[in-house]
mmCIF file of C-alpha atoms in Angstrom:
data_model
loop_
_atom_site.group_PDB
_atom_site.id
_atom_site.type_symbol
_atom_site.label_atom_id
_atom_site.label_comp_id
_atom_site.label_asym_id
_atom_site.label_seq_id
_atom_site.Cartn_x
_atom_site.Cartn_y
_atom_site.Cartn_z
ATOM 1 C CA MET A 1 2.442 -36.975 82.428
ATOM 2 C CA LYS A 2 4.101 -34.043 84.124
ATOM 3 C CA LEU A 3 1.961 -31.433 85.893
ATOM 4 C CA THR A 4 3.073 -28.108 87.390
ATOM 5 C CA VAL A 5 0.781 -25.917 89.488
ATOM 6 C CA LEU A 6 0.999 -22.404 88.011
ATOM 7 C CA GLU A 7 -1.779 -20.946 90.146
ATOM 8 C CA ASP A 8 -3.533 -21.935 93.355
ATOM 9 C CA ASN A 9 -5.000 -20.402 96.519
ATOM 10 C CA ASN A 10 -1.899 -21.563 98.374
ATOM 11 C CA THR A 11 1.799 -20.796 97.938
ATOM 12 C CA PHE A 12 4.736 -22.682 99.457
ATOM 13 C CA ILE A 13 7.126 -20.844 101.744
ATOM 14 C CA ASP A 14 10.437 -19.643 100.245
ATOM 15 C CA MET A 15 9.316 -20.292 96.645
ATOM 16 C CA TYR A 16 8.307 -16.656 95.920
ATOM 17 C CA TYR A 17 5.467 -17.269 93.507
ATOM 18 C CA LEU A 18 2.185 -15.376 93.196
ATOM 19 C CA GLY A 19 -0.947 -16.974 94.581
ATOM 20 C CA GLU A 20 -4.651 -16.196 94.181
ATOM 21 C CA PRO A 21 -7.909 -18.111 94.777
ATOM 22 C CA ALA A 22 -7.798 -19.619 91.316
ATOM 23 C CA VAL A 23 -6.509 -22.537 89.236
ATOM 24 C CA SER A 24 -3.959 -22.942 86.448
ATOM 25 C CA TYR A 25 -1.929 -26.073 85.647
ATOM 26 C CA TYR A 26 0.756 -26.673 83.042
ATOM 27 C CA ILE A 27 0.714 -30.262 81.763
ATOM 28 C CA GLU A 28 3.038 -32.201 79.476
ATOM 29 C CA ASP A 29 2.086 -35.501 77.868
ATOM 30 C CA GLY A 30 4.619 -36.488 75.244
ATOM 31 C CA GLU A 31 4.778 -33.732 72.637
ATOM 32 C CA HIS A 32 1.605 -32.088 73.910
ATOM 33 C CA LYS A 33 1.910 -28.957 76.065
ATOM 34 C CA ILE A 34 -1.419 -28.307 77.768
ATOM 35 C CA LEU A 35 -2.638 -25.367 79.845
ATOM 36 C CA PHE A 36 -5.570 -26.166 82.131
ATOM 37 C CA ASP A 37 -7.355 -22.950 83.209
ATOM 38 C CA THR A 38 -5.841 -19.467 83.471
ATOM 39 C CA GLY A 39 -6.635 -18.192 86.969
ATOM 40 C CA TYR A 40 -7.995 -14.700 87.752
ATOM 41 C CA SER A 41 -5.182 -12.576 86.362
ATOM 42 C CA ASN A 42 -1.763 -12.674 84.696
ATOM 43 C CA ALA A 43 -0.260 -14.284 87.810
ATOM 44 C CA PHE A 44 0.004 -17.683 86.061
ATOM 45 C CA ILE A 45 2.083 -16.050 83.332
ATOM 46 C CA GLU A 46 4.435 -14.412 85.836
ATOM 47 C CA ASN A 47 4.805 -17.688 87.729
ATOM 48 C CA ALA A 48 5.484 -19.605 84.507
ATOM 49 C CA LYS A 49 8.309 -17.167 83.682
ATOM 50 C CA LYS A 50 9.908 -17.763 87.094
ATOM 51 C CA MET A 51 9.605 -21.510 86.532
ATOM 52 C CA ASN A 52 11.170 -21.249 83.056
ATOM 53 C CA ILE A 53 8.018 -22.636 81.465
ATOM 54 C CA ASP A 54 7.502 -21.294 77.941
ATOM 55 C CA LEU A 55 3.760 -20.764 77.486
ATOM 56 C CA ASN A 56 4.371 -20.005 73.811
ATOM 57 C CA LYS A 57 4.782 -23.755 73.345
ATOM 58 C CA ILE A 58 1.235 -24.469 74.564
ATOM 59 C CA ASN A 59 -0.780 -26.229 71.845
ATOM 60 C CA LYS A 60 -3.910 -27.130 73.839
ATOM 61 C CA LEU A 61 -5.806 -24.943 76.320
ATOM 62 C CA VAL A 62 -8.571 -26.554 78.367
ATOM 63 C CA ILE A 63 -11.034 -24.522 80.437
ATOM 64 C CA SER A 64 -12.782 -26.388 83.249
ATOM 65 C CA HIS A 65 -15.761 -23.959 83.360
ATOM 66 C CA GLY A 66 -16.614 -20.333 82.765
ATOM 67 C CA HIS A 67 -16.098 -18.681 86.164
ATOM 68 C CA ASN A 68 -13.540 -15.868 86.324
ATOM 69 C CA ASP A 69 -11.162 -17.660 88.693
ATOM 70 C CA HIS A 70 -10.510 -20.024 85.768
ATOM 71 C CA THR A 71 -10.954 -17.701 82.778
ATOM 72 C CA GLY A 72 -9.759 -14.306 84.038
ATOM 73 C CA GLY A 73 -6.272 -14.877 82.633
ATOM 74 C CA LEU A 74 -7.502 -15.474 79.084
ATOM 75 C CA LYS A 75 -7.246 -11.788 78.167
ATOM 76 C CA TYR A 76 -3.561 -11.814 79.167
ATOM 77 C CA PHE A 77 -2.774 -15.111 77.449
ATOM 78 C CA PHE A 78 -4.438 -13.961 74.229
ATOM 79 C CA LYS A 79 -3.001 -10.485 73.979
ATOM 80 C CA GLU A 80 -1.978 -11.736 70.566
ATOM 81 C CA LYS A 81 -3.285 -14.516 68.349
ATOM 82 C CA ARG A 82 -1.933 -17.957 69.238
ATOM 83 C CA ASN A 83 -1.848 -21.253 67.385
ATOM 84 C CA VAL A 84 -3.750 -22.948 70.199
ATOM 85 C CA GLU A 85 -6.793 -25.199 70.305
ATOM 86 C CA LEU A 86 -9.113 -24.108 73.126
ATOM 87 C CA ILE A 87 -11.292 -26.928 74.476
ATOM 88 C CA ALA A 88 -14.330 -26.233 76.648
ATOM 89 C CA HIS A 89 -18.066 -26.823 77.081
ATOM 90 C CA PRO A 90 -20.337 -24.905 74.646
ATOM 91 C CA GLU A 91 -21.845 -22.892 77.531
ATOM 92 C CA CYS A 92 -18.495 -22.067 79.127
ATOM 93 C CA PHE A 93 -18.311 -18.520 77.757
ATOM 94 C CA ASN A 94 -21.926 -17.542 78.345
ATOM 95 C CA TYR A 95 -22.665 -14.484 80.482
ATOM 96 C CA LYS A 96 -22.444 -15.351 84.194
ATOM 97 C CA GLU A 97 -23.234 -13.282 87.296
ATOM 98 C CA ASP A 98 -23.334 -14.025 91.018
ATOM 99 C CA ASN A 99 -26.368 -13.614 93.288
ATOM 100 C CA THR A 100 -25.659 -9.876 93.673
ATOM 101 C CA GLY A 101 -25.521 -9.277 89.920
ATOM 102 C CA LEU A 102 -21.703 -9.038 89.797
ATOM 103 C CA TYR A 103 -20.218 -10.356 86.546
ATOM 104 C CA ILE A 104 -18.181 -13.521 87.234
ATOM 105 C CA GLY A 105 -17.724 -14.894 83.732
ATOM 106 C CA SER A 106 -14.867 -15.083 81.249
ATOM 107 C CA SER A 107 -12.631 -12.104 80.528
ATOM 108 C CA LEU A 108 -13.061 -12.851 76.806
ATOM 109 C CA SER A 109 -16.282 -13.727 75.002
ATOM 110 C CA LYS A 110 -16.732 -16.664 72.623
ATOM 111 C CA GLU A 111 -16.653 -14.234 69.697
ATOM 112 C CA GLU A 112 -13.407 -12.621 70.884
ATOM 113 C CA LEU A 113 -11.783 -16.005 71.457
ATOM 114 C CA SER A 114 -12.770 -17.249 68.005
ATOM 115 C CA LYS A 115 -10.557 -14.519 66.520
ATOM 116 C CA VAL A 116 -7.396 -15.478 68.441
ATOM 117 C CA CYS A 117 -7.498 -19.279 68.646
ATOM 118 C CA LYS A 118 -9.225 -22.414 67.378
ATOM 119 C CA LEU A 119 -12.331 -23.060 69.473
ATOM 120 C CA ASN A 120 -13.386 -26.655 70.079
ATOM 121 C CA LEU A 121 -16.539 -26.497 72.196
ATOM 122 C CA SER A 122 -18.097 -29.843 73.023
ATOM 123 C CA LYS A 123 -20.426 -31.522 75.476
ATOM 124 C CA GLU A 124 -18.893 -34.840 74.425
ATOM 125 C CA PRO A 125 -15.474 -36.180 75.521
ATOM 126 C CA ILE A 126 -12.459 -35.128 73.457
ATOM 127 C CA GLN A 127 -9.141 -36.967 73.210
ATOM 128 C CA ILE A 128 -6.547 -34.272 73.951
ATOM 129 C CA SER A 129 -3.421 -36.420 73.738
ATOM 130 C CA GLU A 130 -2.601 -40.105 73.654
ATOM 131 C CA HIS A 131 -3.341 -40.478 77.374
ATOM 132 C CA ILE A 132 -5.446 -37.405 78.320
ATOM 133 C CA THR A 133 -9.192 -37.000 77.774
ATOM 134 C CA TYR A 134 -11.464 -33.987 78.237
ATOM 135 C CA LEU A 135 -14.715 -35.278 79.737
ATOM 136 C CA GLY A 136 -17.219 -32.750 78.406
ATOM 137 C CA GLU A 137 -20.539 -32.442 80.241
ATOM 138 C CA ILE A 138 -20.641 -34.528 83.432
ATOM 139 C CA PRO A 139 -23.891 -36.457 84.016
ATOM 140 C CA ALA A 140 -25.385 -36.430 87.504
ATOM 141 C CA THR A 141 -25.454 -40.040 88.725
ATOM 142 C CA ILE A 142 -24.575 -39.677 92.436
ATOM 143 C CA ASP A 143 -27.616 -38.927 94.605
ATOM 144 C CA PHE A 144 -25.705 -37.023 97.318
ATOM 145 C CA GLU A 145 -24.184 -34.614 94.768
ATOM 146 C CA PRO A 146 -27.096 -32.517 93.469
ATOM 147 C CA ARG A 147 -26.380 -29.632 91.094
ATOM 148 C CA CYS A 148 -26.287 -26.312 92.979
ATOM 149 C CA ALA A 149 -27.001 -23.003 91.245
ATOM 150 C CA ILE A 150 -24.500 -20.172 91.600
ATOM 151 C CA GLY A 151 -25.992 -16.928 90.330
ATOM 152 C CA LYS A 152 -27.418 -16.566 86.833
ATOM 153 C CA SER A 153 -26.330 -17.374 83.309
ATOM 154 C CA ILE A 154 -27.711 -16.426 79.912
ATOM 155 C CA ILE A 155 -28.620 -19.503 77.863
ATOM 156 C CA ASN A 156 -30.504 -19.165 74.557
ATOM 157 C CA ASP A 157 -31.025 -15.439 75.276
ATOM 158 C CA GLU A 158 -32.725 -16.200 78.601
ATOM 159 C CA LYS A 159 -31.316 -15.438 82.047
ATOM 160 C CA VAL A 160 -31.638 -18.610 84.150
ATOM 161 C CA ASP A 161 -30.254 -20.091 87.370
ATOM 162 C CA ASP A 162 -26.716 -21.229 86.601
ATOM 163 C CA ILE A 163 -26.232 -24.847 87.649
ATOM 164 C CA ILE A 164 -22.867 -24.736 85.861
ATOM 165 C CA GLU A 165 -23.441 -27.549 83.408
ATOM 166 C CA ASP A 166 -20.254 -26.330 81.703
ATOM 167 C CA ASP A 167 -18.157 -27.707 84.588
ATOM 168 C CA SER A 168 -15.807 -30.439 83.376
ATOM 169 C CA ALA A 169 -12.423 -32.068 84.041
ATOM 170 C CA ILE A 170 -9.622 -33.918 82.285
ATOM 171 C CA VAL A 171 -8.311 -37.426 82.921
ATOM 172 C CA TYR A 172 -4.872 -38.960 82.420
ATOM 173 C CA LYS A 173 -4.926 -42.718 81.840
ATOM 174 C CA SER A 174 -1.798 -44.234 83.383
ATOM 175 C CA ASN A 175 -0.789 -47.862 83.819
ATOM 176 C CA LYS A 176 -1.686 -47.469 87.517
ATOM 177 C CA GLY A 177 -5.181 -46.158 86.832
ATOM 178 C CA LEU A 178 -6.847 -42.813 86.163
ATOM 179 C CA PHE A 179 -5.486 -39.490 87.419
ATOM 180 C CA ILE A 180 -8.216 -36.819 87.382
ATOM 181 C CA ILE A 181 -7.591 -33.067 87.133
ATOM 182 C CA THR A 182 -10.495 -30.805 88.140
ATOM 183 C CA GLY A 183 -11.240 -27.097 88.377
ATOM 184 C CA CYS A 184 -13.922 -26.685 91.063
ATOM 185 C CA SER A 185 -15.969 -29.894 90.627
ATOM 186 C CA HIS A 186 -19.275 -28.008 90.560
ATOM 187 C CA SER A 187 -20.650 -31.159 88.936
ATOM 188 C CA GLY A 188 -19.563 -33.191 91.984
ATOM 189 C CA ILE A 189 -16.223 -34.903 92.524
ATOM 190 C CA CYS A 190 -17.860 -38.349 92.723
ATOM 191 C CA ASN A 191 -19.917 -37.696 89.581
ATOM 192 C CA ILE A 192 -16.655 -36.767 87.846
ATOM 193 C CA ILE A 193 -14.971 -39.952 89.048
ATOM 194 C CA GLU A 194 -17.846 -42.156 87.883
ATOM 195 C CA TYR A 195 -17.935 -40.522 84.453
ATOM 196 C CA SER A 196 -14.147 -40.798 84.165
ATOM 197 C CA LYS A 197 -14.421 -44.539 84.705
ATOM 198 C CA LYS A 198 -17.078 -44.814 82.016
ATOM 199 C CA VAL A 199 -15.335 -42.646 79.414
ATOM 200 C CA CYS A 200 -11.862 -44.126 79.957
ATOM 201 C CA LYS A 201 -13.111 -47.689 80.512
ATOM 202 C CA ASP A 202 -11.036 -48.120 83.666
ATOM 203 C CA GLU A 203 -12.386 -48.605 87.200
ATOM 204 C CA ARG A 204 -9.062 -47.788 88.892
ATOM 205 C CA ILE A 205 -8.669 -44.246 90.252
ATOM 206 C CA TYR A 206 -5.011 -43.558 90.976
ATOM 207 C CA GLY A 207 -5.251 -39.902 91.966
ATOM 208 C CA ILE A 208 -7.049 -36.543 91.852
ATOM 209 C CA ILE A 209 -5.875 -32.942 91.961
ATOM 210 C CA GLY A 210 -8.115 -29.873 92.007
ATOM 211 C CA GLY A 211 -11.243 -28.534 93.642
ATOM 212 C CA PHE A 212 -13.521 -30.999 95.432
ATOM 213 C CA HIS A 213 -16.543 -28.675 95.916
ATOM 214 C CA LEU A 214 -16.757 -29.417 99.647
ATOM 215 C CA PHE A 215 -17.253 -26.765 102.336
ATOM 216 C CA GLU A 216 -19.422 -28.131 105.162
ATOM 217 C CA ASN A 217 -18.939 -31.036 107.536
ATOM 218 C CA ASP A 218 -22.242 -32.569 106.491
ATOM 219 C CA ASN A 219 -23.752 -35.731 105.028
ATOM 220 C CA ARG A 220 -22.370 -34.924 101.584
ATOM 221 C CA LEU A 221 -18.850 -34.866 102.998
ATOM 222 C CA LYS A 222 -19.418 -38.112 104.918
ATOM 223 C CA HIS A 223 -20.723 -39.859 101.793
ATOM 224 C CA THR A 224 -17.837 -38.445 99.736
ATOM 225 C CA ILE A 225 -15.217 -39.714 102.176
ATOM 226 C CA LYS A 226 -16.839 -43.157 102.178
ATOM 227 C CA TYR A 227 -16.850 -43.128 98.358
ATOM 228 C CA LEU A 228 -13.197 -42.029 98.116
ATOM 229 C CA LYS A 229 -12.130 -44.726 100.591
ATOM 230 C CA TYR A 230 -14.066 -47.383 98.661
ATOM 231 C CA ASN A 231 -12.194 -46.410 95.492
ATOM 232 C CA ASP A 232 -8.827 -46.793 97.267
ATOM 233 C CA ILE A 233 -7.344 -43.625 95.758
ATOM 234 C CA LYS A 234 -3.593 -43.389 96.351
ATOM 235 C CA LEU A 235 -2.958 -39.717 95.527
ATOM 236 C CA LEU A 236 -5.407 -37.106 96.805
ATOM 237 C CA TYR A 237 -4.556 -33.434 96.205
ATOM 238 C CA PRO A 238 -7.688 -31.497 97.276
ATOM 239 C CA CYS A 239 -7.225 -27.762 96.731
ATOM 240 C CA HIS A 240 -8.769 -24.477 95.602
ATOM 241 C CA TYR A 241 -12.491 -25.206 96.072
ATOM 242 C CA ILE A 242 -12.591 -26.983 99.432
ATOM 243 C CA SER A 243 -12.607 -25.748 103.023
ATOM 244 C CA LEU A 244 -9.897 -26.457 105.582
ATOM 245 C CA GLU A 245 -12.449 -28.241 107.764
ATOM 246 C CA CYS A 246 -13.315 -30.639 104.945
ATOM 247 C CA LYS A 247 -9.654 -31.331 104.195
ATOM 248 C CA ILE A 248 -9.083 -32.104 107.871
ATOM 249 C CA GLU A 249 -12.024 -34.529 107.927
ATOM 250 C CA ILE A 250 -10.744 -36.310 104.818
ATOM 251 C CA ALA A 251 -7.225 -36.449 106.262
ATOM 252 C CA LYS A 252 -8.539 -38.227 109.370
ATOM 253 C CA GLN A 253 -9.373 -41.249 107.235
ATOM 254 C CA MET A 254 -6.929 -41.190 104.308
ATOM 255 C CA LYS A 255 -3.726 -39.502 103.285
ATOM 256 C CA ILE A 256 -3.984 -36.201 101.443
ATOM 257 C CA TYR A 257 -1.195 -34.088 99.975
ATOM 258 C CA GLU A 258 -0.661 -30.335 100.112
ATOM 259 C CA VAL A 259 -1.000 -28.261 96.971
ATOM 260 C CA GLY A 260 0.642 -24.925 96.259
ATOM 261 C CA VAL A 261 2.037 -22.871 93.411
ATOM 262 C CA GLY A 262 5.173 -24.591 92.121
ATOM 263 C CA LEU A 263 4.105 -28.144 92.990
ATOM 264 C CA LYS A 264 5.372 -30.592 90.372
ATOM 265 C CA LEU A 265 3.894 -34.047 89.795
ATOM 266 C CA ASP A 266 5.232 -36.792 87.563
ATOM 267 C CA ILE A 267 2.521 -39.425 87.156
#
């Protein structure tokens, strides 16, 4: 698998790409060309052009969850109809607002998307390519990772606290173990790891890139670090949805790698 960071909060010096507090990854696995999230804007498209990545060759688009830092670029990507399968949770494109009432959901509705691509909305895992799996809805099994509501969502015509059950991730199964790719990890990075093991039937976690949903130096962080160390993860790329303080605390006990727009991984 080859992964290129098209969009991230961070940019590397002297690479001259656009950055924003968002996520977009371009992934190749054999003949499959996969786009994971689309950032806030058209920045991922501009960066892809500079990297000579042809987004017209994308055949699978996976959305980690419905917040606008992952779905804002959809309206730019789908300015015209594309022969693309879009994979996401059934609640991903529901109305979402923050605690002030500001809209923070997708730039395109489910109905609009159904007219420009093939929608494949599932709570169950989906095999994306020979080695990559979309996890679907992540069950909560880790006691120190409770679901936290962010604003409101409309589900079954009712406005409710949004615990972001649409949050998911994808997993690449390599001969060295599982490499997990996340958006924000609203469902909990350890919950995601445990479900990845179950779905892919492999206890080995080789690496992770994406948001870790960690912001405070608290008991949750301490438990997470202990859990990550126990799993002996070789490649840790925490980014996007994690504070500097938390990255520093993790780095005190295990090696982590920097992420920025233009980073290329070959797993």
